[in-house]
Structures are given as structure tokens and as C-alpha cells.
Coordinates of C-alpha atoms in Angstrom, one line a residue:
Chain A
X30 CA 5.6 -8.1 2.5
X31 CA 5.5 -9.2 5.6
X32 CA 7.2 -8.8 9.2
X33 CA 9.8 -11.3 9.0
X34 CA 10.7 -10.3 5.0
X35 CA 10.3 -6.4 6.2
X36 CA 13.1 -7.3 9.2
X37 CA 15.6 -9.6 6.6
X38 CA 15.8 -6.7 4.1
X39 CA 16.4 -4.1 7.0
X40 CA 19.3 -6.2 8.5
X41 CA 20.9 -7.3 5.3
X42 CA 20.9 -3.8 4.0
X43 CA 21.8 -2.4 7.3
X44 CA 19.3 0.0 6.7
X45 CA 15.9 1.5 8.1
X46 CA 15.2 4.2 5.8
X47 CA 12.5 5.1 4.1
X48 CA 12.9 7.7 1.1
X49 CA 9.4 10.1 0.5
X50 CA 8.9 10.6 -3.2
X51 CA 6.9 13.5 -2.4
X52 CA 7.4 14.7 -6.0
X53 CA 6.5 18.3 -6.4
X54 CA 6.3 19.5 -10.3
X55 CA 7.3 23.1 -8.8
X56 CA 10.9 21.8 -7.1
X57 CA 12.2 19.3 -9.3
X58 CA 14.9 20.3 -11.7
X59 CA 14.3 22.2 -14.7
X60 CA 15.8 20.3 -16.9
X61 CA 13.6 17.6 -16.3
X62 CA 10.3 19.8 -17.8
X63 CA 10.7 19.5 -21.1
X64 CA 10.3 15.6 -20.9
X65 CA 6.9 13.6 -21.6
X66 CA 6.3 12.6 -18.2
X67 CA 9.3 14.5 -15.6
X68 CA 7.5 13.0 -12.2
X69 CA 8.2 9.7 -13.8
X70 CA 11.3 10.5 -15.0
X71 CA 12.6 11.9 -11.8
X72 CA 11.2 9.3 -9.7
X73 CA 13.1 6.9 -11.4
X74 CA 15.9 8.5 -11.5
X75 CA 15.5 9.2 -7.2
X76 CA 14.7 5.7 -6.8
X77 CA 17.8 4.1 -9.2
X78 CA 20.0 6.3 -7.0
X79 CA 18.7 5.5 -3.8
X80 CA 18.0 1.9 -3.6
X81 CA 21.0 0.6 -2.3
X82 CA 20.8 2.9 0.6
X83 CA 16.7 2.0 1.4
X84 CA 14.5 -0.5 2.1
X85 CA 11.2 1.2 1.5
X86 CA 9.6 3.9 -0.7
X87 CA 6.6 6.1 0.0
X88 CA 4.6 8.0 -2.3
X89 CA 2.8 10.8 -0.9
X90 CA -0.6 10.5 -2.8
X91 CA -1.0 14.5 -2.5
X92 CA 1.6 15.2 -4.5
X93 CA 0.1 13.1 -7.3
X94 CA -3.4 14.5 -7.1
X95 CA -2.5 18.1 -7.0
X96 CA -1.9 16.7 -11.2
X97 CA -5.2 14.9 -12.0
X98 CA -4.8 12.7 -14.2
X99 CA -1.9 12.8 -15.2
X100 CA -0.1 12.8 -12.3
X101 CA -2.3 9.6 -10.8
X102 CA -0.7 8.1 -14.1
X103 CA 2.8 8.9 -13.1
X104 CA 1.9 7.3 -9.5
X105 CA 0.7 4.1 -11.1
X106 CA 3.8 3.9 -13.5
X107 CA 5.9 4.8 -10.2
X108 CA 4.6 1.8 -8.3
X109 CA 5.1 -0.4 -11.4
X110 CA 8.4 0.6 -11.8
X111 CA 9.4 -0.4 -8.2
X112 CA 7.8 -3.8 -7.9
X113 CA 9.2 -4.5 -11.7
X114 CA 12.6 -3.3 -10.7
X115 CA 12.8 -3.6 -6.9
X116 CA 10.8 -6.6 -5.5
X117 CA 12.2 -6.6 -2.3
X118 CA 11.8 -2.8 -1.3
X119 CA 8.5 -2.0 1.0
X120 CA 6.0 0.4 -0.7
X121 CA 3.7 2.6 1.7
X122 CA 1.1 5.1 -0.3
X123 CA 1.0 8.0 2.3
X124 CA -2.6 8.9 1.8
X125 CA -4.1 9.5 5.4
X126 CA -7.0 7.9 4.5
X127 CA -9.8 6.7 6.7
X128 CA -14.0 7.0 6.1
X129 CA -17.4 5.0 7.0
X130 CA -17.2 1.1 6.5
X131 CA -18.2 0.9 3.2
X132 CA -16.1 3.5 1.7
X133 CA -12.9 2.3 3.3
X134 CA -13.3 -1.2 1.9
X135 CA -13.3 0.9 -1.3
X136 CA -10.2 2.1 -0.7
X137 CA -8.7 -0.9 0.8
X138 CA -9.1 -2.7 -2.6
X139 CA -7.4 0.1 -4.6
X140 CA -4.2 -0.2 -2.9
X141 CA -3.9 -3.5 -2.1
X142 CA -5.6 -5.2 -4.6
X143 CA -5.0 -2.5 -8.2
X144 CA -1.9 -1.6 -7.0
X145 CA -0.8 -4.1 -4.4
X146 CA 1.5 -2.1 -2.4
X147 CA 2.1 -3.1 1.1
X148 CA 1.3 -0.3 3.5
X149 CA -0.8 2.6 3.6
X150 CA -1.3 5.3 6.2
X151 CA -4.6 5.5 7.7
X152 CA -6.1 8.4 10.0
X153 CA -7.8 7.3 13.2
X154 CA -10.4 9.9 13.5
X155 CA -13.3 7.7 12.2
X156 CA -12.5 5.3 14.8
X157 CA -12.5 1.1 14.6
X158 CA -15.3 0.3 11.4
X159 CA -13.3 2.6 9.6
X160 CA -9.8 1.0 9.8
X161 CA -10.6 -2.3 9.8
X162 CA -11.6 -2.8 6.1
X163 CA -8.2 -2.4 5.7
X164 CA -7.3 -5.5 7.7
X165 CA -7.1 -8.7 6.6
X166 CA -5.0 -8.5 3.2
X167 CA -2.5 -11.1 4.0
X168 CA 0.9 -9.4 4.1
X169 CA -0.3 -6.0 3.8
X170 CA -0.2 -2.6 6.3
X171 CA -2.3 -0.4 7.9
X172 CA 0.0 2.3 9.4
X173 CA -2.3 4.7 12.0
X174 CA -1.1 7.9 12.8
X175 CA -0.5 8.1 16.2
X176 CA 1.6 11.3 17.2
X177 CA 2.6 13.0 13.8
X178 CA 5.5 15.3 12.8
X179 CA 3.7 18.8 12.9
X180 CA 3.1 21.2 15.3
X181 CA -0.8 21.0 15.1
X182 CA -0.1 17.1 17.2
X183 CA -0.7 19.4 19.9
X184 CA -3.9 20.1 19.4
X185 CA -6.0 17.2 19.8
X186 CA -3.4 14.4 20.1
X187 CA -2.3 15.4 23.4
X188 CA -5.4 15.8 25.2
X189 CA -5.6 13.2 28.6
X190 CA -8.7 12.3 29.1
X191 CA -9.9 11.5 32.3
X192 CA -7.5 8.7 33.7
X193 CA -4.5 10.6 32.3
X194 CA -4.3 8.6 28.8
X195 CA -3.5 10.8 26.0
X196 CA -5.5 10.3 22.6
X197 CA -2.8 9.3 20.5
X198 CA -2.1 6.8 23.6
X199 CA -5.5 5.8 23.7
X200 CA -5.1 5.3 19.6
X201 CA -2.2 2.8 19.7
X202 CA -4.2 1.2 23.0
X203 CA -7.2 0.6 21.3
X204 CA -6.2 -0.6 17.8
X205 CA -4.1 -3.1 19.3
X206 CA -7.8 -5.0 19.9
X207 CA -8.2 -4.8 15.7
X208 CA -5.0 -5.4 15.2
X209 CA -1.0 -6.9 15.7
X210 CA 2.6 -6.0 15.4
X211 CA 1.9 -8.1 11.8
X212 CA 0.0 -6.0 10.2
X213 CA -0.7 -2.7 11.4
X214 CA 2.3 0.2 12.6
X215 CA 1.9 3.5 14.1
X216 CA 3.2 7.0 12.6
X217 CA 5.3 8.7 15.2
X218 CA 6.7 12.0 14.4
X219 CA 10.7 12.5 14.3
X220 CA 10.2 15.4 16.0
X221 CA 9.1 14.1 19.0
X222 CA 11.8 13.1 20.6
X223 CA 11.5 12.0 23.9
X224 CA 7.8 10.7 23.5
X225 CA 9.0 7.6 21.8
X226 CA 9.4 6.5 25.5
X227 CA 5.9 6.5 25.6
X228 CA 4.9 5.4 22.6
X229 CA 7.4 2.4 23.4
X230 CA 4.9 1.6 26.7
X231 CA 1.9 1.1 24.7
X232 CA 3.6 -0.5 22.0
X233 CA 6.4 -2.3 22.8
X234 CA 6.6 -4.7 19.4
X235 CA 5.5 -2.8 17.0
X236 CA 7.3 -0.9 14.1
X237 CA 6.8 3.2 13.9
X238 CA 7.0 4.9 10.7
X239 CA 9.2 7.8 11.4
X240 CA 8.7 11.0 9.4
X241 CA 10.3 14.4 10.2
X242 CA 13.9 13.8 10.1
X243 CA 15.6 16.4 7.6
X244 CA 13.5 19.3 6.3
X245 CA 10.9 19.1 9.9
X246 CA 13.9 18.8 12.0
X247 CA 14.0 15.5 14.2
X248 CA 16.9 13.9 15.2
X249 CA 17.8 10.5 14.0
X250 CA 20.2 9.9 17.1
X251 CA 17.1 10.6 19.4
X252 CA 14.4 8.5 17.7
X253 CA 17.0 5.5 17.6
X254 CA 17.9 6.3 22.0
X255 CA 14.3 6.1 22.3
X256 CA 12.3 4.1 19.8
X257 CA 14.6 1.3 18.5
X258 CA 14.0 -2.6 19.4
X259 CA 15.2 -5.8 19.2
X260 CA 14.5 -6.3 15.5
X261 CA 14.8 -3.0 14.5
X262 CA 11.0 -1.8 14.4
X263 CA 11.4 1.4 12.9
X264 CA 11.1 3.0 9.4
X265 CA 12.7 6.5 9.1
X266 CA 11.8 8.3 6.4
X267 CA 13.3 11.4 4.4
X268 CA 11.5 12.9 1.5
X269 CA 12.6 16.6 1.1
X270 CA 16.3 15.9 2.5
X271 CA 16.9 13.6 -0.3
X272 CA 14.8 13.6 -3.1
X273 CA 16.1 18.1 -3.6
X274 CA 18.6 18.0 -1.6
X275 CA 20.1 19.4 -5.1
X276 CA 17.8 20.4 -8.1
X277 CA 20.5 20.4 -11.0
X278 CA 21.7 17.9 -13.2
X279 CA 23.4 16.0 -11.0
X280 CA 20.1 15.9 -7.8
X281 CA 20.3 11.5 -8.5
X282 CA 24.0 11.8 -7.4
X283 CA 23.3 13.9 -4.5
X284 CA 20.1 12.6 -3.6
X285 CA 22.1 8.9 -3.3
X286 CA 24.8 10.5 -1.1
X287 CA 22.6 11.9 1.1
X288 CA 20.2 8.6 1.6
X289 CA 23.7 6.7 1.9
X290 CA 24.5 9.3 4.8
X291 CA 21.6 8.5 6.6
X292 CA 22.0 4.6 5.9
X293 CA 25.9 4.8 7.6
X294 CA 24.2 6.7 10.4
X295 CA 21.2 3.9 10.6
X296 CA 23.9 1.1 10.3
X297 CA 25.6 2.3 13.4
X298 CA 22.4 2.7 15.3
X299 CA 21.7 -0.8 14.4
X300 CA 25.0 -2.3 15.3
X301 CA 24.0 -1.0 18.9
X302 CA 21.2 -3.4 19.3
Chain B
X26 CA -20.0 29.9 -3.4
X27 CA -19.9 32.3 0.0
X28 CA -22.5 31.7 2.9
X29 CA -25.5 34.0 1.8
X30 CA -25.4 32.5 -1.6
X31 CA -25.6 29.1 -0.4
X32 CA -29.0 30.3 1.8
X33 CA -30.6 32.1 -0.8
X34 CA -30.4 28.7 -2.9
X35 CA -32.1 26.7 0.0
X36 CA -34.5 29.1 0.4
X37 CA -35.1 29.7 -3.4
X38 CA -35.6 26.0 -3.6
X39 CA -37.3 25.2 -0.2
X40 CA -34.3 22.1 -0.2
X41 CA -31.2 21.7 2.0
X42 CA -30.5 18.2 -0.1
X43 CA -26.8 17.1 -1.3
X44 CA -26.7 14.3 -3.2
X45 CA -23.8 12.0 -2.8
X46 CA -22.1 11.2 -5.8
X47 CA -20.9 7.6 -4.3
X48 CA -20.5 6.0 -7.8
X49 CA -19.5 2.1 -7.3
X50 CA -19.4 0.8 -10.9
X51 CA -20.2 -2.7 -9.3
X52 CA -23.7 -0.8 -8.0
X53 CA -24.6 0.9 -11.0
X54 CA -27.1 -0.8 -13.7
X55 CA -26.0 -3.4 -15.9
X56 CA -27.1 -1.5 -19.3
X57 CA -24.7 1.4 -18.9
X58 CA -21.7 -0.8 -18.5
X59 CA -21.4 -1.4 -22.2
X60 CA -21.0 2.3 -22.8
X61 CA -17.6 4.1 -23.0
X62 CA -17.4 6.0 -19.4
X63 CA -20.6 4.1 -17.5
X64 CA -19.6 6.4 -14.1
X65 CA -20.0 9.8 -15.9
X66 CA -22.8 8.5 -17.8
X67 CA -24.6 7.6 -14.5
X68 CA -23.6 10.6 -12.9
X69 CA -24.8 12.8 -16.1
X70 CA -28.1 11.6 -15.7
X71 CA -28.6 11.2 -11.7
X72 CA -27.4 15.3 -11.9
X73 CA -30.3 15.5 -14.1
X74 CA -32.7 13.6 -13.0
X75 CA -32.0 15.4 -9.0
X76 CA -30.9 19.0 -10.0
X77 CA -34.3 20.2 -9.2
X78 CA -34.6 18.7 -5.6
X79 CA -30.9 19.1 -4.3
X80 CA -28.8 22.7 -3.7
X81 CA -25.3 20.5 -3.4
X82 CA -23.3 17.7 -4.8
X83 CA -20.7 15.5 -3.0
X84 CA -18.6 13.0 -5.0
X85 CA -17.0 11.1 -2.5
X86 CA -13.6 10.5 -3.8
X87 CA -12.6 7.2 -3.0
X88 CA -14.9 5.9 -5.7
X89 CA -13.2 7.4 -8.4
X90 CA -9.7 7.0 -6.9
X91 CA -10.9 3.0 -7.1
X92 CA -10.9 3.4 -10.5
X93 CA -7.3 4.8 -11.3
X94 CA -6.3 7.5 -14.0
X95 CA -10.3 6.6 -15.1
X96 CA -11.8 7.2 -12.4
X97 CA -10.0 10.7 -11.6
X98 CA -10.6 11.4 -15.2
X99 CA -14.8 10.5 -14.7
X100 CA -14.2 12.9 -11.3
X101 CA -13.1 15.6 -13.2
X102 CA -15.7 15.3 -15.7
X103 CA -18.6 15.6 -13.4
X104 CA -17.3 18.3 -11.7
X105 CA -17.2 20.7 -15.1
X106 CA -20.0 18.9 -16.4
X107 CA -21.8 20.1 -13.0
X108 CA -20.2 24.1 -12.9
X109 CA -21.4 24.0 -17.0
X110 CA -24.6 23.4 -16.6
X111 CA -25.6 23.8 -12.7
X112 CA -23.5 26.8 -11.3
X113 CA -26.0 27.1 -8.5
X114 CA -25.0 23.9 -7.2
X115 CA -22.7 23.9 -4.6
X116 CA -20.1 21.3 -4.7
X117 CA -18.4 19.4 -2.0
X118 CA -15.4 16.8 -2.6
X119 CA -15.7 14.6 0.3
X120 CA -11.8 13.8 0.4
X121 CA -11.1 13.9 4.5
X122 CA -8.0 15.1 3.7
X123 CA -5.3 16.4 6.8
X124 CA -1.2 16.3 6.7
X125 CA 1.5 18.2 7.2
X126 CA 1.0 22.1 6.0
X127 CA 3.3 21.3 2.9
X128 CA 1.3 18.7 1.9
X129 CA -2.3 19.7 3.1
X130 CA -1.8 23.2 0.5
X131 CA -0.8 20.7 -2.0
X132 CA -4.5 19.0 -1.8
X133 CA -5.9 23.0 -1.1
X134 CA -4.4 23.8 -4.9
X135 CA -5.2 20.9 -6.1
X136 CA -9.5 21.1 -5.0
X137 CA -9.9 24.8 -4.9
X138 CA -7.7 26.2 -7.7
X139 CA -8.1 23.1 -10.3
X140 CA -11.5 21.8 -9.7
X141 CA -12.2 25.2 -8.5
X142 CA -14.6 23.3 -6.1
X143 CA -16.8 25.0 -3.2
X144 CA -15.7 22.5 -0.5
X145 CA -13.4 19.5 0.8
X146 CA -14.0 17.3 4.0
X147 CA -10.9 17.4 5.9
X148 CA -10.0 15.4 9.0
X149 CA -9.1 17.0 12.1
X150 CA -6.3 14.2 13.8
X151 CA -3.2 16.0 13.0
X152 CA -4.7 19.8 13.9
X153 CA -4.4 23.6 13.2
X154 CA -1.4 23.4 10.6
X155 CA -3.2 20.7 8.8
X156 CA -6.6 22.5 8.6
X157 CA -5.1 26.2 7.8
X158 CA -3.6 25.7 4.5
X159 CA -7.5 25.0 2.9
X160 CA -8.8 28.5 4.3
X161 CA -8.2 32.1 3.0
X162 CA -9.7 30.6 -0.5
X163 CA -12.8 33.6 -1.1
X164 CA -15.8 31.7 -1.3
X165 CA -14.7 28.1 -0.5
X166 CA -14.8 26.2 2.8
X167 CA -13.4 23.7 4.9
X168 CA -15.8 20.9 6.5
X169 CA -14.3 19.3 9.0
X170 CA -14.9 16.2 10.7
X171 CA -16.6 16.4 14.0
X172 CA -18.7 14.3 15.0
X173 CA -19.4 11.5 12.6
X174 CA -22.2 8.7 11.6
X175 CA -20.5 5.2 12.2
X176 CA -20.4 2.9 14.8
X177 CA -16.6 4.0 15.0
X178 CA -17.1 7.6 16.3
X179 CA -18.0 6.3 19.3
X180 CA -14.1 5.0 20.1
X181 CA -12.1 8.5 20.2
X182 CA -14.4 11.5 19.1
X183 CA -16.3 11.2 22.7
X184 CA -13.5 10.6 24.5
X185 CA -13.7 13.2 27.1
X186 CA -10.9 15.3 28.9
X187 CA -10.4 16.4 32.4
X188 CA -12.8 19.7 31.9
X189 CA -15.4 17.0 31.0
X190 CA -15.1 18.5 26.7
X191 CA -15.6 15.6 24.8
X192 CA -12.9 15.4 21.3
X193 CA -15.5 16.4 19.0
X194 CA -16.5 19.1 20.9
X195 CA -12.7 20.2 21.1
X196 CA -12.4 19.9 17.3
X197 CA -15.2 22.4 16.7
X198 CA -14.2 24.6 20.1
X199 CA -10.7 25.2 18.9
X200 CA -11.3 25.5 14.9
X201 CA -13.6 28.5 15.6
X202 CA -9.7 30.1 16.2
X203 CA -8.8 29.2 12.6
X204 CA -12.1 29.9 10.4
X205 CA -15.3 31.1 10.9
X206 CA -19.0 30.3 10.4
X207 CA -18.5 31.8 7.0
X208 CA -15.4 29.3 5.7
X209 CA -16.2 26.8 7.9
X210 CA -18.4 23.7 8.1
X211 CA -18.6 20.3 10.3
X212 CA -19.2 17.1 9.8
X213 CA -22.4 15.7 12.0
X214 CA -23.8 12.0 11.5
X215 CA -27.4 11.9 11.0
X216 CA -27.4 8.9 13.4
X217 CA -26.3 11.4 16.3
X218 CA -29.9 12.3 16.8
X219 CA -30.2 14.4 20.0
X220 CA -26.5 14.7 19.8
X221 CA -27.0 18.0 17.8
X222 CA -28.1 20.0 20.5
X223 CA -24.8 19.6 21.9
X224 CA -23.3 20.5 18.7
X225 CA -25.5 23.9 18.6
X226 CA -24.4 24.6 21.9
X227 CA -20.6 25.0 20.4
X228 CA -21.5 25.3 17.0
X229 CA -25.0 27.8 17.0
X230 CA -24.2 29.4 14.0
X231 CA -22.2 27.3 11.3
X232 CA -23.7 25.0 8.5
X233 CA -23.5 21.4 9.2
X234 CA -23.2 18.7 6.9
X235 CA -25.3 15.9 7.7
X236 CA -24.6 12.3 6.3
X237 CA -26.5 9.1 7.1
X238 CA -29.8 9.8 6.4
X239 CA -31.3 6.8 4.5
X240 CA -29.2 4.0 4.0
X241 CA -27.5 4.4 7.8
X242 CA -30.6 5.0 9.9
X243 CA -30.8 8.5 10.9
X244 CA -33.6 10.5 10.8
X245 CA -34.2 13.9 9.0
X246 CA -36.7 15.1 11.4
X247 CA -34.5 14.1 14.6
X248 CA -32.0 16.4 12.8
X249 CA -33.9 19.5 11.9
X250 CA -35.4 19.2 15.8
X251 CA -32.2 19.7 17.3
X252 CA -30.0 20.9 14.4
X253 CA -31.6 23.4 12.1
X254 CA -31.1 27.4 12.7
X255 CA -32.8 30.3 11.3
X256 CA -30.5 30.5 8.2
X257 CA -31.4 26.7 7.6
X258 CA -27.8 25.9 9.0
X259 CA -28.3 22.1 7.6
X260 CA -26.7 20.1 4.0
X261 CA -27.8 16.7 4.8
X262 CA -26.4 14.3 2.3
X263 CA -28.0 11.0 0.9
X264 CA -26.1 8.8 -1.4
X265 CA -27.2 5.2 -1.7
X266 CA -30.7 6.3 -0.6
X267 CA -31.2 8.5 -4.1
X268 CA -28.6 7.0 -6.6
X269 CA -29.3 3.2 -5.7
X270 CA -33.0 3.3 -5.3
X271 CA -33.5 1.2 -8.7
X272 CA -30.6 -0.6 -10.8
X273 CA -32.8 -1.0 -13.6
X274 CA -33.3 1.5 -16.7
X275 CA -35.3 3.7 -14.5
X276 CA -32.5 4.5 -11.8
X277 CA -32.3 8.2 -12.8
X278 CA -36.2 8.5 -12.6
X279 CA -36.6 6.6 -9.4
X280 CA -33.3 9.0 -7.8
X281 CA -35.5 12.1 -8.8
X282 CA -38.2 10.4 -7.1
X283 CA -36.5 9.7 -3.6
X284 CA -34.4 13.4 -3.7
X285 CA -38.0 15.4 -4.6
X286 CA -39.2 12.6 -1.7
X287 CA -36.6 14.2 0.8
X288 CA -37.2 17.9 -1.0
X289 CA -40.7 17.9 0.4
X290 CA -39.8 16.6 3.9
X291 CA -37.1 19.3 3.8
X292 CA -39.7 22.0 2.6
X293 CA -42.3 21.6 5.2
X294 CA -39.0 21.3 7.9
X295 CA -38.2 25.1 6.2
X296 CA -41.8 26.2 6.7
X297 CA -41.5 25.7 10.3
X298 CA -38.0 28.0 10.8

């Protein structure tokens, strides 16, 4: 999907959120257990409730591992589900990857060629050879993180070099030369408030992926004063907020009024623009 | 597989060798590609054919992941198919995993409790919280990502600060508050050369593992010059280099050939500690 689709969807559904189907066996409902498959089944379920209120869904691969097989099956059947049944919604795979050359092309190829999903999020550690394979799927995402949700940002993504820059700065700065506002975003961390400022100096067009709000504690009100632009540029996500916001029979029902919640909130923010 | 284990193996076999289980079906020969799992069947019979040579293994993830519910499935079977037969072996997923503490004891659970691994490469972007959920397993480590082989390590990882501390010097500065010596590994490129005496100069005591030798240019002597310590101190990994060295019926014979090739450099490296 690209920019300009990513923008129409966002403005027709009024809408800039981003549900987390970080689907944990261990907190979905009980009920769910004795089915076949109850990841599927409750992502499904999440994802029938919830996409009116969204524009984009993201699977958090670690959730999926922690099953082995099985649960890399109920990813697959997840992703299949939503490009089957929701064309138009934006699917990011929140896997933090990011290696050598060679073994990033590798994993280029699994998600946007076997899967074909749009986005993925990619750590900048590694540096340029090792984001790049990534580039150059027409239509497709790299999303870097830049300044994240937790507490450890602190530790390294702070640090000012010589000439003041700060690394997660010097991130956005410097993938800017290996990529555009088409095809790569940054993840910027709810929870940091008044740094969207900053991150709006070094990049101005770009869209943020925006975890945090919810269960990490960031504000939506603040990430919108700071961080929104002319079209939008901003993907907020949710994942615990929504997706157990109740775990009995009726969590679909909740999880839909609570994604519609943040969507009224969203439409106001956009209406500001 | 705790620290004094792990030296008694290189000592017992006069190797610091870890094969890199980097198995591209598009790389591997023609003939087993008519069998039912070709990857497993490769990796059966490189295990096999190198055992003798090598003290660790390290499947690098993304090539199963490539793969799908197959390839996790051919992962999974290497890994028992390695603790059956070769307990001695110490076993690293190279994974370089790092998110959020929710998320990051997902992937701990999911590598030290089910695989019941010895290690996982993590990356250090998003910092302490990220890193701490993977220690306080007995016996299994964390190797984080410090200074690493590509061309791209050059762009952040010597970034330096104010004080003059380059990045992958903080990363390995700073972790020493979260693990020790004894839980805790780091990631050096073989193509750092001289580099590692830096790295001993923060890092004296821990193990390092060492990628690049072989197919990316580094050098194993360069390494032990600067890098090895009186405990060894060293993995150095080859992949391509060992598993590649002949696509034709005689792969696994020629891979025993190139790791008992390395095996003796590495012994007469030992001889000189």
C-alpha cells in the first residue's frame, strides 16, 4: 500500500489507529482454549470487531514464535485472513529485525514476497547494508525504530555525540540518504511526549508509528499537539488496551468499543488539521 | 551450558569453531531437494560431517523463518536432533532479538524454555529493559550485539559521545550493569581486526562471538592477536565458508574438511595461550 492509499483510508475512516494483535495464549479468554486453533480464532474475532474503527493491523511476530509451529501457522492464516477479508487495511509484522546484507535480503523476501504485507519494523543497530535489502519492494515499508516506548530508550538512544545530535536523531538523519517519506517511517514511542518536536525537525514528512498509548501510558492528546501533519502522518497503535481490554465472552464487543473510543478521539484530532 | 563447561569443551577439543547453520534451500545441492525436508537433511549431515571440529552451532533464524511453518518446523528439528546426539555442543540461535520487556520474555520463553537453547543474539537499540528479560536463565546467555562485521557498523556503532566512548563501547560498558562475564557474550566482527583490543580494554574477560571469518574477509589470526584471553574467550563462527564449500554430493565431506581446516588453525592459536 502505498502513501497516497495509506492517507485515503486514514481520512475516509477518520481514523489513524493501528490495533496490536499481540496475541498471548496465556491472556486470551478461556473459553477460547478448547478450540482447534484459539489465536486464530480470537484474532479473527479482534479483527471483525475492530475494523471499522482501524486502518492498520500489526502482528507482533513474538507472540507467534513463543508457539513454534503452530503458532507461525496461526500468523500466516492471520495475514491471510486480513488481506482475504480486509484489502484496504495496512499490515505491519512487528518483528525488529535487522542483520548482515545477505541475511536481511532473506528476510525481506519472507514478508514481502511469502506473505506480502506492507510494513515491517526494522532495528537500526546494524546500520545502512543492513536496512536496505528491505528497500525497493514497490509499495512496501521499512519502519526504523527511532526513539521507542520503553524505558531502556534511555540508554543508548539518547546519547549526543559530539555536535549535540542524539542517536536516534542521527538515525532518522541518516536513513533519510537510503530512503523517503514513501517508503520507510520511524517508530516513535507514545510515551515520549514532548520529543515528537524533535523528531518533527529531522523529519518533517514522514509518518511515525506510534506505540505506547494504553497499557505503556502515552497520551494520545500529546502525540497529536506534537507529532501530527498536514496529511496525517501518524499511525497510533493499541495492542493490550484493545485486544484484553475484557477476557470473557463478550472481549470482541469490548475490544470494538474501545478501538471506536480511540477512533472518536483520532477523528477530533484530525478535524484540527 | 555455564562458562567452565563451555572452556573445558574448547580445551578438550583444541577448537573454539561454531558453525553457522545458514541453511538457504536455493544454496544447498540439487540431489537433496527431491527428498522430503532437504534443510534438516543438509543440516543432519553437515552436524555430522563437522561435530568433531566445532564446540557450537548457530542456526541463524532468518533462514528457517524464510521458509514458513517448514522452516520453523526444520529449526526445531535440528535443534533436538543436535541436544540427542551432541549434548556437548553448545547452541546459539542467532535471532538479534530486542523489544519491549513484555515482548522480549516472550522470545526468552520461547528460546530458553522450549528449545531449551544455550544462547540468542539480541540487539542492543532499545536498551536495559529489552536485554534483562533473557538473563537469570542458569546456564544460558545473552550475546549481544556490539560491534559488528558489515560495512554498516561503521554508520552508528562508532558514533562517539562527548567523553569521546564510542556506541559499541557504551553497549558493552553499560551491559556489564545487567549480566556478567558468565551470562553474557558480545557480538565482534571478524573484519574489526585491531579493533579488538579496544574491545578487551572494556570487555577483558567475556567470551566473544566472532562472525565473518571466511566468506566476509576477516582474519582468524588478526582475531586471536588482539582478541583471545587465557580462558580462550573466542566462538568465531563460519557459515558459508564450511556449509557452502561444495554443492555437489560431497558437501558434507568437503564442510568437515574446511571446519577440521579452521580446527587446526584454532589449535595451534590455543597452543600459544
Amino acid at each position: 500500500m502505498n502513501r497516497k492509499e495509506l492517507v485515503n483510508q486514514i481520512f475516509t475512516k477518520k481514523s489513524f489507529l493501528c490495533v496490536g494483535l499481540d496475541t498471548d495464549i496465556r491472556k486470551i479468554p478461556q473459553h477460547l482454549l478448547n478450540g482447534d486453533n484459539p489465536v486464530l480464532t480470537f484474532n479473527k474475532a479482534i479483527i471483525d470487531a475492530t475494523a471499522p474503527y482501524c486502518v492498520a493491523y500489526k502482528p507482533n511476530l513474538a507472540f507467534y514464535e513463543s508457539l513454534g509451529v503452530k503458532g507461525i501457522a496461526a500468523f500466516e492464516q492471520t495475514v491471510e485472513y486480513l488481506k482475504k477479508n480486509y484489502p484496504n487495511h495496512f499490515i505491519i509484522a512487528d518483528a525488529k529485525r535487522g542483520d548482515i546484507g545477505n541475511t536481511s535480503a532473506m528476510y525481506a523476501r519472507t514478508f514481502f514476497e511469502e506473505y506480502d504485507i506492507d510494513a515491517l519494523t526494522v532495528a537500526p543497530y546494524m546500520g545502512e547494508d543492513s536496512v536496505t535489502p528491505f528497500l525497493g519492494y514497490e509499495g512496501k515499508w521499512v519502519i526504523l525504530l527511532a526513539l521507542t516506548s520503553n524505558k531502556g530508550s534511555h540508554d543508548f538512544q539518547l546519547t549526543e555525540d559530539k555536535s549535540g545530535e542524539r542517536l536516534f536523531e542521527k538515525v532518522i538523519r541518516k536513513s533519510q540518504n537510503w530512503a523517503d517519506a514513501d517508503n520507510m517511517m520511524y517508530v516513535v514511542g507514545a510515551t515520549q511526549g514532548k520529543m515528537f518536536e524533535d523528531i518533527r525537525r529531522v523529519a518533517p514528512n514522514h509518518f511515525l508509528l506510534v506505540p505506547g498509548v494504553g497499557a505503556q501510558g502515552g497520551s494520545l492528546q500529546e502525540v497529536c499537539r506534537y507529532g501530527i501533519i498536514k496529511d496525517c502522518g501518524l499511525l497510533v497503535n493499541s495492542s493490550r488496551g484493545i485486544i484484553y481490554a475484557s477476557n470473557g465472552e463478550d472481549f470482541a464487543e469490548v475490544a470494538a468499543s474501545k478501538a471506536k473510543e480511540l477512533q472518536q478521539q483520532m477523528e477530533a484530532e484530525l478535524a484540527k488539521i
